[in-house]
Coordinates of C-alpha atoms in Angstrom, one line a residue:
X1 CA 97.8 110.7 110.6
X2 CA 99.9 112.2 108.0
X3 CA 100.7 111.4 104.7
X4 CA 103.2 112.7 101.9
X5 CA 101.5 114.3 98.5
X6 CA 102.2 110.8 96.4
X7 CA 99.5 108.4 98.6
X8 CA 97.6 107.3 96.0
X9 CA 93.6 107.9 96.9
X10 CA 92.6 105.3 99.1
X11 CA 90.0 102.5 97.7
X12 CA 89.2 100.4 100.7
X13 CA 91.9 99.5 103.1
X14 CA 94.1 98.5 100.0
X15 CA 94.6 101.8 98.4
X16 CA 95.5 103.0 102.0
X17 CA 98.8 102.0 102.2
X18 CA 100.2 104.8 100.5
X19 CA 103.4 103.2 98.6
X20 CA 103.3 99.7 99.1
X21 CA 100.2 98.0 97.6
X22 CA 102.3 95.6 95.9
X23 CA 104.9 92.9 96.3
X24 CA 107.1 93.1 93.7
X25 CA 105.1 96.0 92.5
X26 CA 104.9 98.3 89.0
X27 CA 105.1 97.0 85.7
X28 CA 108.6 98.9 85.2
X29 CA 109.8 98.0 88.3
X30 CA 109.1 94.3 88.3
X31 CA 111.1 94.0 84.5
X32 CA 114.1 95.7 85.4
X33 CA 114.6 94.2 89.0
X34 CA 112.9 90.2 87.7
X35 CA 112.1 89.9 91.3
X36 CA 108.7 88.9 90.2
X37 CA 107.5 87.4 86.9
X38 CA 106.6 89.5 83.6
X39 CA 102.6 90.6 83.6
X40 CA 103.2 87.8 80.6
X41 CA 103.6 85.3 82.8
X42 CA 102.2 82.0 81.3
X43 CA 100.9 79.2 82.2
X44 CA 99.4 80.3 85.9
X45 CA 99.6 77.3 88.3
X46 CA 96.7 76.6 90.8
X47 CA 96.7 79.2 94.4
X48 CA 96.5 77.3 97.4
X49 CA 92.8 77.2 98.7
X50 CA 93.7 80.4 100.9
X51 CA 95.2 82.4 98.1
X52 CA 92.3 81.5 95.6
X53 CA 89.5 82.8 98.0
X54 CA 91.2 86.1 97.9
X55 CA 92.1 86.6 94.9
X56 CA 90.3 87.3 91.2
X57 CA 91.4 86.7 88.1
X58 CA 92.4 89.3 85.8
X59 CA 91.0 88.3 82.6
X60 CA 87.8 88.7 84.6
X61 CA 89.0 92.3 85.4
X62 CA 90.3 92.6 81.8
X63 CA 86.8 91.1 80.6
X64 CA 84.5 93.7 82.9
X65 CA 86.5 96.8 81.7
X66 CA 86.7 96.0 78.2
X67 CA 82.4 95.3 77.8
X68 CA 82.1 98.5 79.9
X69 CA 84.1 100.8 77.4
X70 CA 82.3 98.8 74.7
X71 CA 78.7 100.5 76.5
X72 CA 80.4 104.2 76.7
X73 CA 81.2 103.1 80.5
X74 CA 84.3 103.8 82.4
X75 CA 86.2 100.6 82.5
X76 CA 88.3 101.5 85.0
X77 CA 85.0 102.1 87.5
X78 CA 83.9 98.4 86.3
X79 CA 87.2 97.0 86.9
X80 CA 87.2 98.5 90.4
X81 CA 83.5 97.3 91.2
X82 CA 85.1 93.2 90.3
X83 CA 88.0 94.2 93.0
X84 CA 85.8 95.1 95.2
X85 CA 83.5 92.2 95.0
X86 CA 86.5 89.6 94.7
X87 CA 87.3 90.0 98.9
X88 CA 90.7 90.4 97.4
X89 CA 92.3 92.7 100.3
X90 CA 95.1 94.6 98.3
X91 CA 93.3 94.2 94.9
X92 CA 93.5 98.2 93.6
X93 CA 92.5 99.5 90.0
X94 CA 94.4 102.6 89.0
X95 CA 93.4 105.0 86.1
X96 CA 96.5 106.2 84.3
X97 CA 96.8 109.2 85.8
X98 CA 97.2 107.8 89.8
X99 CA 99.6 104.9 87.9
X100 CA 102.0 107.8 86.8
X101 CA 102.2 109.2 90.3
X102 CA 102.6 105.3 92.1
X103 CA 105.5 105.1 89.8
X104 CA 106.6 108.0 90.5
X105 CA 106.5 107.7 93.8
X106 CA 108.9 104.3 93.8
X107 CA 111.5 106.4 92.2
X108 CA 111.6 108.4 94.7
X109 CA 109.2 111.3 92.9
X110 CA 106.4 113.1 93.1
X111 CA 104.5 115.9 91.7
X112 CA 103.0 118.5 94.2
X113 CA 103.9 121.7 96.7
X114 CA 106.3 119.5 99.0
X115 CA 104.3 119.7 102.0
X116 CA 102.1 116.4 104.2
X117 CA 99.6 117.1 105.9
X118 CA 98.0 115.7 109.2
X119 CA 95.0 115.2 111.4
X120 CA 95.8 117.5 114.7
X121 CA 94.5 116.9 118.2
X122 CA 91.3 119.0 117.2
X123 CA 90.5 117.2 114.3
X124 CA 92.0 120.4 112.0
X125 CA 94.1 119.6 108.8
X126 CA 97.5 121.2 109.2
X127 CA 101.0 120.9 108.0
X128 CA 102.9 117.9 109.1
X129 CA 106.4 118.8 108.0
X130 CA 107.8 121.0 104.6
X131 CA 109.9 119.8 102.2
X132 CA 113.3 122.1 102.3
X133 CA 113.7 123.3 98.7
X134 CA 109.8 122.9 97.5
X135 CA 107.3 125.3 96.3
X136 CA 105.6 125.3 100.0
X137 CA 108.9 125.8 101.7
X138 CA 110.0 128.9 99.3
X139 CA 106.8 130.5 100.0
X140 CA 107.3 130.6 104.2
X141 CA 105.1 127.7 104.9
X142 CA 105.7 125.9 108.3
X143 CA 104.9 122.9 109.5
X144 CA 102.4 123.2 112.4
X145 CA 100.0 125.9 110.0
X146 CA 96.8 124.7 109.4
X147 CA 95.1 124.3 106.0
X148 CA 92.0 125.4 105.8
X149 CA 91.5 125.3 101.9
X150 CA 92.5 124.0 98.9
X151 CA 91.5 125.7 95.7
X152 CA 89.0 127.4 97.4
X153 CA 87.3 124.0 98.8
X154 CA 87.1 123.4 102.7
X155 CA 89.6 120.8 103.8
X156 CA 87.8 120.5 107.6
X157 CA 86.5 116.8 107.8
X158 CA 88.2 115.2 104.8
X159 CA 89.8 112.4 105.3
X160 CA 93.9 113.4 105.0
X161 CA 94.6 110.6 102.0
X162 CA 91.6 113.3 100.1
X163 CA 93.9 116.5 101.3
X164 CA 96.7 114.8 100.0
X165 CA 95.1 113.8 96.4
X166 CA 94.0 117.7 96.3
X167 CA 97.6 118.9 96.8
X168 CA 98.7 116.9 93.7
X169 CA 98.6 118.1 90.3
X170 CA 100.3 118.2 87.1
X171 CA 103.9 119.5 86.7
X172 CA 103.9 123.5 86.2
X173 CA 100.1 123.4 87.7
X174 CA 98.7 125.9 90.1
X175 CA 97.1 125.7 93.7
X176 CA 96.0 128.3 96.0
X177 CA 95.9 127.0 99.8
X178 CA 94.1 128.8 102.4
X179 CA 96.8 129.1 106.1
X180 CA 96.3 130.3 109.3
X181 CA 98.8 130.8 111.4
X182 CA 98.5 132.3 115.1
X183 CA 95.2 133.8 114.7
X184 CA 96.5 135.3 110.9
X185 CA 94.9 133.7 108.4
X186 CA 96.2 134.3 104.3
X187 CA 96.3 132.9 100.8
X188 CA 99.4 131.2 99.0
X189 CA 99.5 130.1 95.2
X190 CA 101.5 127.9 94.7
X191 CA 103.4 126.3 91.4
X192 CA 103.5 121.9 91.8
X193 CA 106.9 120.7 90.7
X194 CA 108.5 117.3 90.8
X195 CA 110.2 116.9 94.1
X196 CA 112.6 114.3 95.0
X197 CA 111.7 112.6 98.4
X198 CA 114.6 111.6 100.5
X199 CA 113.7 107.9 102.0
X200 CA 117.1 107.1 104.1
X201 CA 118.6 109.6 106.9
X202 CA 122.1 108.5 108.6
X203 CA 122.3 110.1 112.3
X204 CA 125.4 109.7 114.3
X205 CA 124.5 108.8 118.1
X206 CA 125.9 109.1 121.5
X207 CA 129.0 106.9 122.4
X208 CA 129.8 106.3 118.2
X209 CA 126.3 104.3 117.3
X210 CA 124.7 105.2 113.9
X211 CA 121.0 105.2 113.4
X212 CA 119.7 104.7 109.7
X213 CA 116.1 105.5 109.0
X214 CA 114.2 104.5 106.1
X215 CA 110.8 105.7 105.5
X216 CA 110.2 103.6 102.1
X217 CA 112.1 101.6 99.7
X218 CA 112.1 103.6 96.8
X219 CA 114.7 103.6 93.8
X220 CA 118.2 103.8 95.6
X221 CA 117.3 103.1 98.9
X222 CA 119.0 99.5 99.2
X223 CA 122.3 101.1 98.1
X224 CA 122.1 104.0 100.2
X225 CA 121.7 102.0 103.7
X226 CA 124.4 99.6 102.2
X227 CA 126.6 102.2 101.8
X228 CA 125.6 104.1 105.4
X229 CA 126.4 100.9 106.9
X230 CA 130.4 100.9 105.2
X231 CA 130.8 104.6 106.0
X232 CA 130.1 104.0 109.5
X233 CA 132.5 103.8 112.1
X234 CA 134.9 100.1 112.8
X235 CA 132.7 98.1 115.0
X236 CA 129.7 100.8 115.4
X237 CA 126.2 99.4 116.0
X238 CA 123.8 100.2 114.2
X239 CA 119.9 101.0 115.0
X240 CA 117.8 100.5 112.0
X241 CA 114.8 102.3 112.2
X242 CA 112.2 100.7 109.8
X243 CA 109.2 102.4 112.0
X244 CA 106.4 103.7 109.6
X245 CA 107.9 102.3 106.8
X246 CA 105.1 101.2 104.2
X247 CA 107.5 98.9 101.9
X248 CA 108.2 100.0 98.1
X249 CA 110.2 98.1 95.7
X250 CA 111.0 94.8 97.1
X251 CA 114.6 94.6 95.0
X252 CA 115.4 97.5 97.4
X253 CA 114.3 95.5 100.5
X254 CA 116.6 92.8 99.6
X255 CA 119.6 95.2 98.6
X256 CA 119.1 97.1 102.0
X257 CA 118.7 93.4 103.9
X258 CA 122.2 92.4 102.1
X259 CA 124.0 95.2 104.1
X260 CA 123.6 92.9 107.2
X261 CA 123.8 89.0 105.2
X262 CA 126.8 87.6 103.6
X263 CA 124.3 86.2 101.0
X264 CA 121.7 83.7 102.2
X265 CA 117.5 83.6 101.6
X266 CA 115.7 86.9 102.3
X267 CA 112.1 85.2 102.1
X268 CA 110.3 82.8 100.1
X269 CA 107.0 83.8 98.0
X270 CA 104.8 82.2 95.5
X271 CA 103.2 83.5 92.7
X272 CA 100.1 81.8 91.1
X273 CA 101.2 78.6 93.3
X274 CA 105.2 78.5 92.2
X275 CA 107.7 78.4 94.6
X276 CA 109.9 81.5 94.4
X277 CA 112.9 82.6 96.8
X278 CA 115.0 86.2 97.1
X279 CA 118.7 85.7 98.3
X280 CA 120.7 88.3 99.9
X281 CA 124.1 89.6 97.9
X282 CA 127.4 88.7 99.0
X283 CA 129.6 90.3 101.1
X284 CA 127.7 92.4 104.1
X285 CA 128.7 93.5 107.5
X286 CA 128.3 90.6 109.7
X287 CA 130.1 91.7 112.4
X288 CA 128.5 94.8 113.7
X289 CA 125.7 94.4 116.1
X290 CA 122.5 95.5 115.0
X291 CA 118.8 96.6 116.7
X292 CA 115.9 96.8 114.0
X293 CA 112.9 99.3 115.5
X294 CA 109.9 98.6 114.1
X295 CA 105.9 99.0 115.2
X296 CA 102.0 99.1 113.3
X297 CA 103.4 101.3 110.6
X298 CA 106.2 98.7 109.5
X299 CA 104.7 96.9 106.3
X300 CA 105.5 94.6 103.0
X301 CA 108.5 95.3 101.9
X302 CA 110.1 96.8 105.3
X303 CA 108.7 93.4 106.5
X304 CA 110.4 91.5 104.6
X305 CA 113.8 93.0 105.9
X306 CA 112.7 92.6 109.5
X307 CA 111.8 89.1 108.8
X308 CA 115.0 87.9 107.5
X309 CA 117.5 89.9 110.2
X310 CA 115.3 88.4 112.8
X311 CA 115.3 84.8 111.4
X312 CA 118.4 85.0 110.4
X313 CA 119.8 85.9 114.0
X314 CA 121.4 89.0 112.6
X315 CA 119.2 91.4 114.9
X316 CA 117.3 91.9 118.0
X317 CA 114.0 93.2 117.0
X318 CA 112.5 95.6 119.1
X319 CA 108.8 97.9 119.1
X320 CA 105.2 96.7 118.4
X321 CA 104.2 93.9 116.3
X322 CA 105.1 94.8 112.7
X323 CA 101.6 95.5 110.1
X324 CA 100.9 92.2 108.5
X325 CA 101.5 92.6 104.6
X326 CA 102.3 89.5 103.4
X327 CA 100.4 89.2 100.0
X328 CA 102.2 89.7 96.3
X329 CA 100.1 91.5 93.9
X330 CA 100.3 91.5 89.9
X331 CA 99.9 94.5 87.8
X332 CA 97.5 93.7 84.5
X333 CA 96.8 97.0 81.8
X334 CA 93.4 97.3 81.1
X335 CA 92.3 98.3 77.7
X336 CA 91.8 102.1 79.0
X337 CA 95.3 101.9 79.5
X338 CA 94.4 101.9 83.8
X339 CA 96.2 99.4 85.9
X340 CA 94.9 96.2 88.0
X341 CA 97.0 94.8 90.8
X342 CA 95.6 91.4 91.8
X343 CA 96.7 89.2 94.5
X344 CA 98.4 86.2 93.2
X345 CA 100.3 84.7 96.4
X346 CA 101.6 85.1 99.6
X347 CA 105.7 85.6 101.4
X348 CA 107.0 83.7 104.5
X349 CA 110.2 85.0 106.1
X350 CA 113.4 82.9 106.0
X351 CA 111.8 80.4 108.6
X352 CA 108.9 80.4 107.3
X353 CA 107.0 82.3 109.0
X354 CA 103.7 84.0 107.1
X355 CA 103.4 87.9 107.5
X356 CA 99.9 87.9 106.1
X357 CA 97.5 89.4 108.7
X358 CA 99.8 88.2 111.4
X359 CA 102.5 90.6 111.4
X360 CA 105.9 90.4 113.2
X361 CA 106.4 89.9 116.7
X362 CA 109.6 91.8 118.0
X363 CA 112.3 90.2 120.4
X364 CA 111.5 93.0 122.9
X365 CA 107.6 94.1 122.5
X366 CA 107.9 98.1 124.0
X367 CA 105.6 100.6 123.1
X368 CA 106.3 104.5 124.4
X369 CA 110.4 105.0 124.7
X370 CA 111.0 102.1 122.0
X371 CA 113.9 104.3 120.5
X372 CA 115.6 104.5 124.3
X373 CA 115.2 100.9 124.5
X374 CA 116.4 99.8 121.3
X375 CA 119.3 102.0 122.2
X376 CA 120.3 100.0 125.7
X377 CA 120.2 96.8 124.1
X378 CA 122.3 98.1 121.6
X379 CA 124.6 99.1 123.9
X380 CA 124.3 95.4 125.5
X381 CA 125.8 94.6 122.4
X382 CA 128.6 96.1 122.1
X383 CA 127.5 98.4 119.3
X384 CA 127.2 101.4 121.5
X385 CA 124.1 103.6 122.7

């Protein structure tokens, strides 16, 4: 398992999913995109019987924080013991500090050394891959070194979301990591900075193909695949590699979805029991054939973009059955100035179809040599291989 240094600190299985706890997502991102509705959203309707039974409400949140900092008590802890209660699945609490770095994180930021870390084969911590151009990097840092401390505390045993929360800091801070390399083991202090994280990569394949991966959809994302898909060669297939991807911003999805759609509907969604759809912008490639990879690690937002090439007959699917993140979560400040993000509905793709703990089934269900695969069907389609 590895992780980059913005995962925010898991709390339950919600506050696992590194970028894509959300729907529509952060309070910024929501009121500049209006893919969702304002957290001033009036006038809640009723949630479905599903939807209510997994939900809580946020004044209840609101109410629980605010008595505890009445008492001297951390609010955010009380709002986080409601969550937790509620069964809500995705329901997180964020103190201000973890809220900075999720939003971060969707702009394609984050503070830290620019290294991830994962669990090897012998249960050691080491270095999963280095950012080129980061503090780590600089310093000689490869990936494959293990870690064996952070600031002087053991890293052996943690889980690699708690490595990950250790290497983050604020800008300008310090960090001393303890390596060992081949037997030689050594100290490196390090400075955190803010790194940029690149989410899409454009690779040219055999016989004139062109693969386009996207780890998250983060600010800028949408536009970039839209414009990797016009820069690629006349009639060039393209394999869109969505594998791992945990979601992001879901105005991204849709811009990124568009590349493929000559407008249309992306997915439908409700939000506190109103009906809600996303369209697709005019004027994408609907020509070139196109082979969407996905497996486990494909979630939300990256979801939704499988969903609506699939339904939409605009791509053969092909991997493992795709996560299963199909709820839309709310972000409510708390008086402390922490965030709540409640569940207040659920998506369906274009056909309907829920995502919500059933995932995505692909049109070709491969496991080990999925990216071969996806590449001979390709081929079958005229878009090379």
């Amino acid at each position: 398992m590895s992780g980059p240094e913005f995962s925010p600190r898991p709390h339950g299985i919600g506050r696992g999913a590194a970028l894509t706890l959300v729907f529509g997502v952060v309070l910024a991102a929501a009121a500049v995109t209006n893919c969702l509705p304002h957290e001033e959203h009036t006038s809640p309707r009723p949630l479905s019987a599903r939807a209510a039974a997994a939900t809580v409400d946020r004044e209840d949140v609101a109410r629980a924080a605010a008595q505890a900092a009445a008492e001297g008590k951390s609010g955010t802890k009380a709002a986080e013991e409601v969550v937790s209660r509620s069964g809500d699945r995705w329901g997180a609490v964020y103190d201000k500090q973890e809220y900075e770095e999720f939003r971060k994180a969707l702009d394609g930021e984050y503070t830290g050394v620019g290294l991830g870390a994962r669990r090897a084969g012998d249960g050691r911590v080491e270095v999963a891959k280095v950012q080129p151009g980061g503090p780590a990097a600089r310093a000689g840092i490869r990936a494959g070194d293990r870690l064996r401390t952070i600031d002087g505390q053991k890293v052996a045993g943690r889980p690699v979301t708690e490595v990950v929360t250790l290497l983050r800091g604020g800008n300008g801070t310090g960090v001393t990591l303890g390596l060992e390399r081949d037997g030689r083991r050594w100290t490196e202090t390090l400075t955190r900075a803010v790194l940029t994280t690149e989410t899409v990569t454009v690779e040219q394949l055999p016989h004139g193909a062109v693969l386009i991966k996207v780890t998250s959809f983060t600010k800028g994302s949408g536009k970039r695949v839209r414009e990797a898909v016009r820069e690629a060669p006349a009639r060039a297939g393209v394999l869109l590699d969505l594998r791992g991807n945990e979601g992001g911003l879901v105005s991204e999805a849709v811009t990124a979805a568009s590349a493929f759609l000559d407008g249309g509907l992306v997915a439908t969604y409700d939000v506190r029991g109103e009906q809600l759809a996303l369209y697709a912008e005019r004027g994408g490639d609907t020509d070139r054939p196109v082979v969407t990879l996905v497996d486990a690690g494909t979630m939300s937002a990256a979801e939704i973009v499988t969903g609506a090439l699939k339904d939409r007959g605009r791509a053969v699917t092909v991997g493992t059955r795709t996560f299963g993140k199909g709820s839309v979560q709310m972000p409510s400040r708390l008086p402390d100035g922490s965030v709540a993000e409640l569940t207040v509905g659920h998506y369906r793709t274009p056909s309907g179809h829920s995502v919500d703990n059933k995932g995505i089934t692909p049109d070709l269900v491969t496991g080990e040599g999925a990216e071969k695969r996806a590449q001979t069907v390709l081929s079958g389609l005229g878009g090379g291989s």
